[in-house]
XYZ file of C-alpha atoms in Angstrom:
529
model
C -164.203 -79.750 -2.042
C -160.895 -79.008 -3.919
C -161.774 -76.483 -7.136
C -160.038 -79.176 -9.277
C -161.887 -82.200 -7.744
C -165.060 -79.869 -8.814
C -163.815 -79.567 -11.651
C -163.770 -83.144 -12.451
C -167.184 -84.130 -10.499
C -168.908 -81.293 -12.523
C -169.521 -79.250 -9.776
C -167.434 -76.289 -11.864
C -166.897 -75.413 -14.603
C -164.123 -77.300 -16.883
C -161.868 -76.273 -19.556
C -164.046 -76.755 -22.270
C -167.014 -75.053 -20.349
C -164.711 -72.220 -19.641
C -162.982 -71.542 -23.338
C -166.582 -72.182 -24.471
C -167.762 -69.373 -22.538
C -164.790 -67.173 -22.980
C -165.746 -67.100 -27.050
C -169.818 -66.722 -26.506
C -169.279 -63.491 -24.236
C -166.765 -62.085 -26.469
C -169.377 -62.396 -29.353
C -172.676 -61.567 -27.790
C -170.923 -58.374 -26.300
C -168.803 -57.607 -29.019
C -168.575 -54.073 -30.342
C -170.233 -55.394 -33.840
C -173.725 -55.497 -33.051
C -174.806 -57.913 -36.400
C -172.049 -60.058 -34.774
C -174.770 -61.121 -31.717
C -176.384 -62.898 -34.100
C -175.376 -66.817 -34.670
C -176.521 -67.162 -38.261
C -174.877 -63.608 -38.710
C -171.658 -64.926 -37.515
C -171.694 -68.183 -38.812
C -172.036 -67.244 -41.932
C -169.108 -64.853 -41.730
C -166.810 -66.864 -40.156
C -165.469 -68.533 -43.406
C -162.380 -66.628 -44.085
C -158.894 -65.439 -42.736
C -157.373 -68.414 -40.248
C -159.868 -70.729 -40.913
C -160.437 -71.588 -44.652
C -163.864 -73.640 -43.970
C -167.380 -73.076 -43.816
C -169.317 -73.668 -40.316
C -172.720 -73.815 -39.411
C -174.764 -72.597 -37.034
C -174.966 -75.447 -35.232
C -170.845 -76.186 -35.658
C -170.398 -72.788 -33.322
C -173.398 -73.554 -31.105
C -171.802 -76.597 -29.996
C -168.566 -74.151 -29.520
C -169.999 -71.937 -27.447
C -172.065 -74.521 -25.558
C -168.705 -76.729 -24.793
C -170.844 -79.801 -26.430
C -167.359 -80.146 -28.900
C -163.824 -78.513 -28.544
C -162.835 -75.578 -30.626
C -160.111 -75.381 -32.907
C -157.678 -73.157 -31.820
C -157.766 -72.150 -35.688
C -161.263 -70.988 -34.740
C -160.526 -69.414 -31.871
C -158.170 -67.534 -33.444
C -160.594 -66.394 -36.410
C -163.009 -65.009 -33.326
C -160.419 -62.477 -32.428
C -160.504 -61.647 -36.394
C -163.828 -61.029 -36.698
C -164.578 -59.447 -32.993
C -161.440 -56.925 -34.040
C -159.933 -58.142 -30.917
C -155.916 -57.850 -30.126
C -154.499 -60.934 -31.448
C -153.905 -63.247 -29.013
C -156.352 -61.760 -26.806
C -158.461 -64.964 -26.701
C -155.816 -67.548 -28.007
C -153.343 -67.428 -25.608
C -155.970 -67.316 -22.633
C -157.559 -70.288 -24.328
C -154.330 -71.910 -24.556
C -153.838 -71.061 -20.695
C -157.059 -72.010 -19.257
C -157.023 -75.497 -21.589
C -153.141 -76.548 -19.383
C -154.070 -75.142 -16.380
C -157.693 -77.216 -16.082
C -156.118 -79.967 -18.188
C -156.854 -83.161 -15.756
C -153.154 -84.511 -17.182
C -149.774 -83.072 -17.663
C -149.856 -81.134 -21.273
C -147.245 -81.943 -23.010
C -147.943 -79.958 -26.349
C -150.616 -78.039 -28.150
C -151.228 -77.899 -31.947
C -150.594 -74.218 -33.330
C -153.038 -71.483 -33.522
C -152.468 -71.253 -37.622
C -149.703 -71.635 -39.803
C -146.584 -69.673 -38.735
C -146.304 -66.313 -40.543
C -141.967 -67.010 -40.602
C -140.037 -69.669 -41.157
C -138.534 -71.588 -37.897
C -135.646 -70.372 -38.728
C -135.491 -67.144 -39.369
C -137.416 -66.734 -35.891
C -134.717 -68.993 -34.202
C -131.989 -66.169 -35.425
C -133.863 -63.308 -34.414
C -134.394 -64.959 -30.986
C -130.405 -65.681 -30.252
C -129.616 -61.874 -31.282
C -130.795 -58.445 -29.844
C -133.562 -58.181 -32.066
C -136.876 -57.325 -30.204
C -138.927 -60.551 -30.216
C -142.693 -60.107 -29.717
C -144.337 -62.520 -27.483
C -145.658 -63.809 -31.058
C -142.649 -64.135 -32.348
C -142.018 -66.574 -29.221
C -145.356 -68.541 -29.623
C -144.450 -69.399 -33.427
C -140.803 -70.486 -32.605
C -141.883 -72.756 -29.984
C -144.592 -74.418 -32.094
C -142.159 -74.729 -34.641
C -139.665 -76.127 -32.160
C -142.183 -78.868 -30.146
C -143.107 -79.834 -34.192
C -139.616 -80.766 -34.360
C -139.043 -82.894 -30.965
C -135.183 -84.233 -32.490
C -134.301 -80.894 -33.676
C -130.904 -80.316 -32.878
C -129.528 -76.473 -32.162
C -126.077 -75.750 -33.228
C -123.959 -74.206 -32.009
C -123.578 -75.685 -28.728
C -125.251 -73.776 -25.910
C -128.157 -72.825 -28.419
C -130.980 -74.397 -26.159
C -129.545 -72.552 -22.630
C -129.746 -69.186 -24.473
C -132.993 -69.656 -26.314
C -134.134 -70.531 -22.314
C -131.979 -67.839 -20.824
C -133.910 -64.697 -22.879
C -137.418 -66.590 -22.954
C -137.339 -66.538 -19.164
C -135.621 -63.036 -18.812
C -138.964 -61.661 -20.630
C -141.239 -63.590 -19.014
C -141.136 -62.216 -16.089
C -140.698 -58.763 -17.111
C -143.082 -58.692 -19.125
C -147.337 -58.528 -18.396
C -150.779 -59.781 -19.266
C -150.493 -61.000 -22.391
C -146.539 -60.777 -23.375
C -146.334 -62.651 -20.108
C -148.440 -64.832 -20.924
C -147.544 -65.629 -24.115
C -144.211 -66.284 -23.005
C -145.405 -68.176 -19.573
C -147.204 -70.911 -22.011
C -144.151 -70.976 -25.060
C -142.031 -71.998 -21.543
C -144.218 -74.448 -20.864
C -144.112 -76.020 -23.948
C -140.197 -75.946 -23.889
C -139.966 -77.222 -20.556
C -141.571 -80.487 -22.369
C -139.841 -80.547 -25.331
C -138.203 -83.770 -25.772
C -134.521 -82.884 -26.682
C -134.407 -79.202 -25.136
C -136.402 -79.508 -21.833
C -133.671 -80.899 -19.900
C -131.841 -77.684 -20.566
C -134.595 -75.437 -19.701
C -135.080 -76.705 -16.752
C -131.705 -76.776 -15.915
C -131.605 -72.804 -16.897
C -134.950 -72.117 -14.708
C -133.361 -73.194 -12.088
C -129.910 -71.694 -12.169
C -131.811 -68.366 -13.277
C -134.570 -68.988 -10.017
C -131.784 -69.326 -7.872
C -129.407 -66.300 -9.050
C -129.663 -63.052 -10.964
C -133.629 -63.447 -11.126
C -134.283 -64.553 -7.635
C -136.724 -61.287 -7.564
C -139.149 -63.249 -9.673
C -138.268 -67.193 -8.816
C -141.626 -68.121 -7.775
C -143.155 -68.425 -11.394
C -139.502 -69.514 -12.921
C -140.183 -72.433 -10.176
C -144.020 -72.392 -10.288
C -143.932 -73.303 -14.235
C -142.520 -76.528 -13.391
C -146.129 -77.916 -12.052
C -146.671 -79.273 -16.113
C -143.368 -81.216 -16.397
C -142.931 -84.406 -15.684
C -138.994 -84.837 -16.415
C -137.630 -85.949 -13.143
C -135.029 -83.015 -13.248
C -137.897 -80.958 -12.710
C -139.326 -82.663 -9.538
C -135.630 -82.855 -8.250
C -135.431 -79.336 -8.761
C -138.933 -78.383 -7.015
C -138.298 -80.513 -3.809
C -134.537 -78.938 -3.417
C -135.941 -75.304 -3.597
C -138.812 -76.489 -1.046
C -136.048 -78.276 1.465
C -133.516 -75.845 0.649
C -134.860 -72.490 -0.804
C -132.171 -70.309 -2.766
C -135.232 -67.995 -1.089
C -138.160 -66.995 -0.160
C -139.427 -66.763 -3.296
C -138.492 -69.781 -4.657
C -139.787 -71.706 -1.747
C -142.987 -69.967 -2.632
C -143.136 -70.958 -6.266
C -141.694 -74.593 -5.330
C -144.448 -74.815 -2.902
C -147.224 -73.961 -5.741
C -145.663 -76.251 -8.406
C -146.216 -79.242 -5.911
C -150.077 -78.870 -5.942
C -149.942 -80.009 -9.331
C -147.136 -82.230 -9.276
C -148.971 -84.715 -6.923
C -152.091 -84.365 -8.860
C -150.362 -85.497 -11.520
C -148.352 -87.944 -9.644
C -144.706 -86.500 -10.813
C -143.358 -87.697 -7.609
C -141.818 -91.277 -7.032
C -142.002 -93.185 -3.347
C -138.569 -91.834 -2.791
C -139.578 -87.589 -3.846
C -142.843 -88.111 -2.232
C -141.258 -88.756 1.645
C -138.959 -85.792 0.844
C -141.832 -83.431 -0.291
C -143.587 -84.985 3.388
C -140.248 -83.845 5.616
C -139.566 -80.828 3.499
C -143.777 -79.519 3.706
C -143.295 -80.530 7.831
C -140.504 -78.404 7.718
C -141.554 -75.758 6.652
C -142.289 -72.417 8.864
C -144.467 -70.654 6.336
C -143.415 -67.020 7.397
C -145.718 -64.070 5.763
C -146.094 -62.764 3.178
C -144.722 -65.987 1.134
C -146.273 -68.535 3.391
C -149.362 -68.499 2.265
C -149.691 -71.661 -0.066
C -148.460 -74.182 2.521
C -151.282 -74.309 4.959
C -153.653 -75.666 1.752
C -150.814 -77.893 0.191
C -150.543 -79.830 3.846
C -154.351 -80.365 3.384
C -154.035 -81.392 -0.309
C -151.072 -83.609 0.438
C -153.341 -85.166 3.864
C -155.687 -86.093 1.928
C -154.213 -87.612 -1.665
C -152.127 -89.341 0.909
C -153.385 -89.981 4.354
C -150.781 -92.315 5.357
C -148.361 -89.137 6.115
C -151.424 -86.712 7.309
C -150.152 -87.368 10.885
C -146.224 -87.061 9.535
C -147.292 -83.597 7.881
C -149.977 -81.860 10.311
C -148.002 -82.482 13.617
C -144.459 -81.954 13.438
C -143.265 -81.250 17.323
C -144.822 -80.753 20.337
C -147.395 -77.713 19.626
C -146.458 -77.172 16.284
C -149.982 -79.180 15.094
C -151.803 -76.175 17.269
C -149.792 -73.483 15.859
C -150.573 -74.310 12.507
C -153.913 -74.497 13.089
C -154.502 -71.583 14.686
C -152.708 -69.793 11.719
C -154.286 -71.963 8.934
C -157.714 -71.842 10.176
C -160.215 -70.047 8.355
C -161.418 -66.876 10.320
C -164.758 -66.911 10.520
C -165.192 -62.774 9.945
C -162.881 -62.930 7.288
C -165.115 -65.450 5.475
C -168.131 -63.868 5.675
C -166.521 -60.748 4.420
C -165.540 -62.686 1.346
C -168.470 -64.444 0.540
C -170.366 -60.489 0.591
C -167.600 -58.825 -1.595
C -168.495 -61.925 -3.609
C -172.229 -61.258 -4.219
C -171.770 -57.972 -4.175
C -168.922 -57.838 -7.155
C -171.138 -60.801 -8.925
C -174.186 -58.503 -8.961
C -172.224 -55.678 -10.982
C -172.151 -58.563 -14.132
C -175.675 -57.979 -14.668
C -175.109 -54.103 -15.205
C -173.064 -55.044 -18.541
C -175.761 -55.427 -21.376
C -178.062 -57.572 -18.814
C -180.398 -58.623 -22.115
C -177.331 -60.677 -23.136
C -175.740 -61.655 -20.107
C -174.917 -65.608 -21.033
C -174.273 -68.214 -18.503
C -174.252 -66.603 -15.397
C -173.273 -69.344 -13.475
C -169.248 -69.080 -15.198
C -168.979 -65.705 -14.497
C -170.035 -65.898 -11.110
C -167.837 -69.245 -10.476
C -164.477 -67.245 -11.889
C -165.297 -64.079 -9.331
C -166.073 -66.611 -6.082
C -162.513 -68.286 -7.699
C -160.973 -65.098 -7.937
C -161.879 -63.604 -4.776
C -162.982 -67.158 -2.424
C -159.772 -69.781 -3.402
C -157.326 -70.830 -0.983
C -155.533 -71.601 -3.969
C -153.433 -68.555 -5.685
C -152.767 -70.350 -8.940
C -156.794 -70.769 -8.978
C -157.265 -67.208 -8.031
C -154.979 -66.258 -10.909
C -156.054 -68.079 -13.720
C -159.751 -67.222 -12.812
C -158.850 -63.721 -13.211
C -157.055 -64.370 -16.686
C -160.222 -65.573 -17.754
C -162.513 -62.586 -16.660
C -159.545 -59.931 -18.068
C -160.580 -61.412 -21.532
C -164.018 -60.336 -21.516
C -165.707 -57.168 -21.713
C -166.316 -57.793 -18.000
C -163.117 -56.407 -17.249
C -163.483 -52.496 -16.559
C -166.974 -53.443 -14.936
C -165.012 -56.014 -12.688
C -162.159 -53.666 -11.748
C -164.237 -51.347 -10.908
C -165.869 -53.419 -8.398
C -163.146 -55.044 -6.794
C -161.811 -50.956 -6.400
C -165.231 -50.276 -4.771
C -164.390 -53.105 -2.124
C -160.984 -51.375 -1.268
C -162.236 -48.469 -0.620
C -164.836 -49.907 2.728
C -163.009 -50.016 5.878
C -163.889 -52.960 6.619
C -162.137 -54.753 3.823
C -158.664 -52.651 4.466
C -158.644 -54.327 7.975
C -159.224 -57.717 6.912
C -156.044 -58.564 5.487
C -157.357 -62.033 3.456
C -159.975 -59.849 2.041
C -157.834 -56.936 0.922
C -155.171 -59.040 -0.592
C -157.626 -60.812 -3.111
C -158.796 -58.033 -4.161
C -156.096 -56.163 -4.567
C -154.566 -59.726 -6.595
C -157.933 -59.420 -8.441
C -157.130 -55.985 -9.267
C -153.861 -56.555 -10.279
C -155.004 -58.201 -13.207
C -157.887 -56.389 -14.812
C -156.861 -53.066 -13.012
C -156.333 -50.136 -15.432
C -154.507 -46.763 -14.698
C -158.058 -45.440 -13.948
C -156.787 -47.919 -10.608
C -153.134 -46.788 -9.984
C -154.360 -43.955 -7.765
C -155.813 -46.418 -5.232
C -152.942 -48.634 -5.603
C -150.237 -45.807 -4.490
C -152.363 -44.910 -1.545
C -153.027 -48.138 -0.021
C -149.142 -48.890 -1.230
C -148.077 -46.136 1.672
C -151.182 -45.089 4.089
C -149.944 -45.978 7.631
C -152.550 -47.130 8.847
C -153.114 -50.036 6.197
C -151.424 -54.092 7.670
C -148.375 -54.393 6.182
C -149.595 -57.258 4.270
C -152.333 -54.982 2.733
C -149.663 -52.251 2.091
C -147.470 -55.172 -0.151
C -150.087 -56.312 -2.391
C -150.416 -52.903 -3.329
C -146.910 -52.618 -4.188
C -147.458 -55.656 -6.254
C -150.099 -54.629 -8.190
C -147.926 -50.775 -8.507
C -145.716 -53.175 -10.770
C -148.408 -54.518 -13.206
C -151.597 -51.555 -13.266
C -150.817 -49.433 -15.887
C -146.724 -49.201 -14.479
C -145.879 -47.135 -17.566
C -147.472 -44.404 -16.282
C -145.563 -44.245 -12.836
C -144.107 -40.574 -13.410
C -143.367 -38.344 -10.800
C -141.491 -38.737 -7.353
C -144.802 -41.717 -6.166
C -142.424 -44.329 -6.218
C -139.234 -42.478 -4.765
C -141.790 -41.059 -2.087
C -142.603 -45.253 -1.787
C -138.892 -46.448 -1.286
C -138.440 -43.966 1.133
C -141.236 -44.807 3.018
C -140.760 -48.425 3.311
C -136.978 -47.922 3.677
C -137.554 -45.864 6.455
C -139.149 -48.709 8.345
C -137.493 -51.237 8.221
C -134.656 -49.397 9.248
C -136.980 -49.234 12.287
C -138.036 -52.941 12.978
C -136.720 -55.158 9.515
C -139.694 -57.309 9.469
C -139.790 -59.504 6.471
C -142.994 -58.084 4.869
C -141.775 -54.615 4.841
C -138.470 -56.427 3.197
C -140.959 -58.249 0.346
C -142.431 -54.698 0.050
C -139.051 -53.244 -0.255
C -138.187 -55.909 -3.027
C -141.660 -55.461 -4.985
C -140.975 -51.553 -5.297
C -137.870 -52.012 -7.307
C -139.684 -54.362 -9.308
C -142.273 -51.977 -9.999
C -139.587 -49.386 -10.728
C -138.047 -51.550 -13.265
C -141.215 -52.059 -14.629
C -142.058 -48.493 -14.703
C -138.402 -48.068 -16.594
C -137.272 -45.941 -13.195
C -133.223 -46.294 -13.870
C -132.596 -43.267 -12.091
C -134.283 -44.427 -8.344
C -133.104 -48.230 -9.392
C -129.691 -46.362 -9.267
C -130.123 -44.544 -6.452
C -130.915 -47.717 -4.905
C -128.455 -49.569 -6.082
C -125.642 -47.143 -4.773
C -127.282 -46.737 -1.251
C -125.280 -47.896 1.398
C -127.754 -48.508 3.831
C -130.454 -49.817 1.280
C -131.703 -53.693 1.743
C -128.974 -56.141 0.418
C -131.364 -57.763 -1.526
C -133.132 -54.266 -3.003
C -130.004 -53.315 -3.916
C -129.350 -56.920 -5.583
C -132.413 -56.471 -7.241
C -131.558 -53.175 -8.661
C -128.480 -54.581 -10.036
C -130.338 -57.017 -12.273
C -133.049 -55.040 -13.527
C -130.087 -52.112 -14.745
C -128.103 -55.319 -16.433
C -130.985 -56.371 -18.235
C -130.564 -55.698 -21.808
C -132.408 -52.985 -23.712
C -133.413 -55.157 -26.145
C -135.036 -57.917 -23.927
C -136.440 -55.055 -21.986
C -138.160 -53.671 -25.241
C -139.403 -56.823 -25.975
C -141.000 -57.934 -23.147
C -143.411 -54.916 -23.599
C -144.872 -56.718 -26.660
């Protein structure tokens, strides 16, 4: 069964379920023991963002998912836990779109703004740092003000231009801060068409290095611009990675039924179409079952295209039957290493076991992701990372390619620098699948990246330039790409350079290098906050 069709026949966990959880763990294994205790809280939580008294029972039925939270409240659990602000808003905020069974269009603010609109507006359209705070206010005082109109002209596009920029420079929380104030814009009902209009001018030139979430954060908007704009980077990518990100938005496009009679035979030709060519291929093989099934009357149009094309496919799509079994055991085996975090006060076991087999068993990367969002807000997360490492290091899971490239997704996002080490030798080893090897160099650009000193990353390039000088195969290219992201990331200028003036470096390295050097110090700045 389909994760979201689960979802919605109770057989997982929903939003509600899911932000319920997300504030009982944080409070029964907060760092404030006389915290654990309900009446104990309850009786504290008057204060700060939320001016009201609650009872007991009010933050029972919170934590049980009986009634929604406020996100007022959910920010005053962050106050009182001492966590990072944000820290459980914004992943709130995330996990309530992402499971939302509709297209959401708004949400109401976290608290009153701590700045005026305005001022926030001028520090966003100068080189001021802005703070992925700063963003969240300005958009909730934007989408309160659907009519607002920006002067001067061209207000809207730059607003877009540097939101974007950051977004996907930025990590965990500054990205994801910024990831939900774009989807907000994208709906906003004077400036969306604009921002959609810059995400895809921006997806298809100077950030083509990171086009599958530009294109990917068009799943939530139903403007037809922004359907138009999926199916033309899935029949005619800009590139790979757009295709990739086009490909992911449609999952949630059809759900939500974005697509007329007209889009929906183009999104049939274009997913027939389609070779699916590693690493980016990944996400067509379940989107032709999603689309076969919310539509049967094209299954035949979009399983069998030519003459052994139908067998191809399946022979690549089909799930290996080793490969599964190796899952499922890294599953109960990372699952058991919950109940070594306080085990007297381990709640709900069945969420936090749903969001690793999500993590670790979905076909689905978007699942996979957001799963992992929700598990990096916990004090599961070192325990969890720590797990996933212990996987990487059997032999078994370094051959399997499926395996090692959840985990090392999984690790991506609750890895710390305690990580990086295993990450930079799985990034290079020769005798790791090429596959393996790239997810590693993904991750290089998101585990603790501010600590990449030394010549690691120079050693890297040099490595991976070296061959595909030899053979050019496209996953050593995506590897190739994904190091001078991780350099940028890592603030590297002087190998981005090197790159950039190397003859014989990969055109679209070299590209790459270009933008992250052009990027401006301010917007780099920012997106570390």
């Amino acid at each position: 069964m389909d994760v979201h069709a689960a979802v919605a026949a109770g057989a997982a966990p929903g939003r509600r379920a899911r932000v319920a959880w997300l504030l009982r763990v944080n409070r029964l294994l907060a760092g404030e023991s006389s915290l654990r205790s309900l009446p104990a809280f309850a009786t504290a939580f008057h204060g700060g963002s939320y001016d009201r008294e609650v009872s007991v029972s009010t933050v029972s039925r919170w934590e049980t998912g009986r009634t929604p939270v406020p996100w007022q409240a959910v920010r005053r659990y962050e106050e009182l836990l001492a966590l990072p602000r944000n820290t459980l808003t914004a992943t709130a905020r995330t996990v309530w779109r992402f499971w939302a069974p509709g297209p959401v269009l708004g949400v109401d603010p976290a608290g009153p703004a701590a700045r005026p609109m305005e001022d926030l507006l001028e520090q966003a359209v100068s080189h001021d740092v802005m703070t992925g705070d700063d963003w969240d206010q300005l958009v909730d005082g934007l989408c309160a003000r659907p009519d607002v109109v920006l002067m001067p002209s061209g207000t809207w596009s730059a607003l877009a231009e540097r939101l974007v920029e950051e977004m996907v420079i930025a990590d965990d929380l500054p990205w994801m801060l910024r990831f939900e104030s774009l989807n907000r814009l994208l709906n906003h009902r004077r400036g969306g068409p604009t921002v959609i209009a810059v995400c895809g001018s921006m997806a298809a030139g100077r950030a083509r290095l990171t086009a599958t979430e530009i294109v990917c954060a068009l799943d939530n908007c139903g403007h037809p611009a922004a359907a138009d704009l999926v199916l033309s980077e899935l029949a005619c990518p800009s590139g790979p990675l757009a295709h990739r990100g086009a490909v992911m938005a449609c999952f949630r496009k059809m759900r939500y039924r974005h697509f007329d009679d007209g889009q929906l035979r183009t999104l049939v030709r274009a997913v027939r179409d389609s070779s699916g060519g590693a690493p980016f291929g990944d996400q067509l093989g379940p989107l032709r079952g999603q689309l076969s099934a919310q539509h049967p009357e094209y299954a035949r149009a979009v399983l069998g295209r030519r003459p052994g094309d139908a067998d191809r496919d399946r022979d690549r799509e089909a799930p290996d039957p080793d490969a599964h079994a190796l899952v499922a055991a890294a599953i109960r085996r990372v699952t058991a290493r919950l109940g070594t975090v306080e085990p007297d006060r381990v709640c709900d076991p069945a969420v936090p076991a749903a969001l690793v087999a999500e993590t670790l068993g979905s076909p689905l990367f978007d699942v996979r992701l957001y799963a992992a969002f929700l598990l990096a807000a916990t004090p599961y997360r070192p325990v969890l990372a720590d797990a996933l490492a212990a996987e990487l290091v059997r032999p078994s899971a370094v051959r399997h390619e499926r395996l090692a490239v959840v985990l090392l997704e999984g690790l991506r996002v609750l890895g710390d620098h305690r990580h990086r080490g295993l990450l930079q030798r799985l990034a290079v080893l020769p005798s790791v699948p090429r596959s393996t090897a790239y997810a590693a160099v993904r991750g290089l650009g998101h585990v603790a990246a501010d600590r990449a000193t030394g010549d690691f990353l120079r050693s890297a390039v040099a490595h991976h330039h070296a061959v595909w000088l030899t053979d050019r195969d496209p996953v050593t290219a995506a590897t190739l790409e994904s190091l001078v992201y991780a350099l940028g990331m890592a603030s590297r200028d002087d190998v981005l350079t090197t790159i950039l003036t190397g003859a014989d470096h990969l055109p679209v390295a070299r590209t790459a290098a270009a933008w992250w050097l052009d990027i401006p110090g301010h917007r780099r700045a920012s997106a570390l906050r």
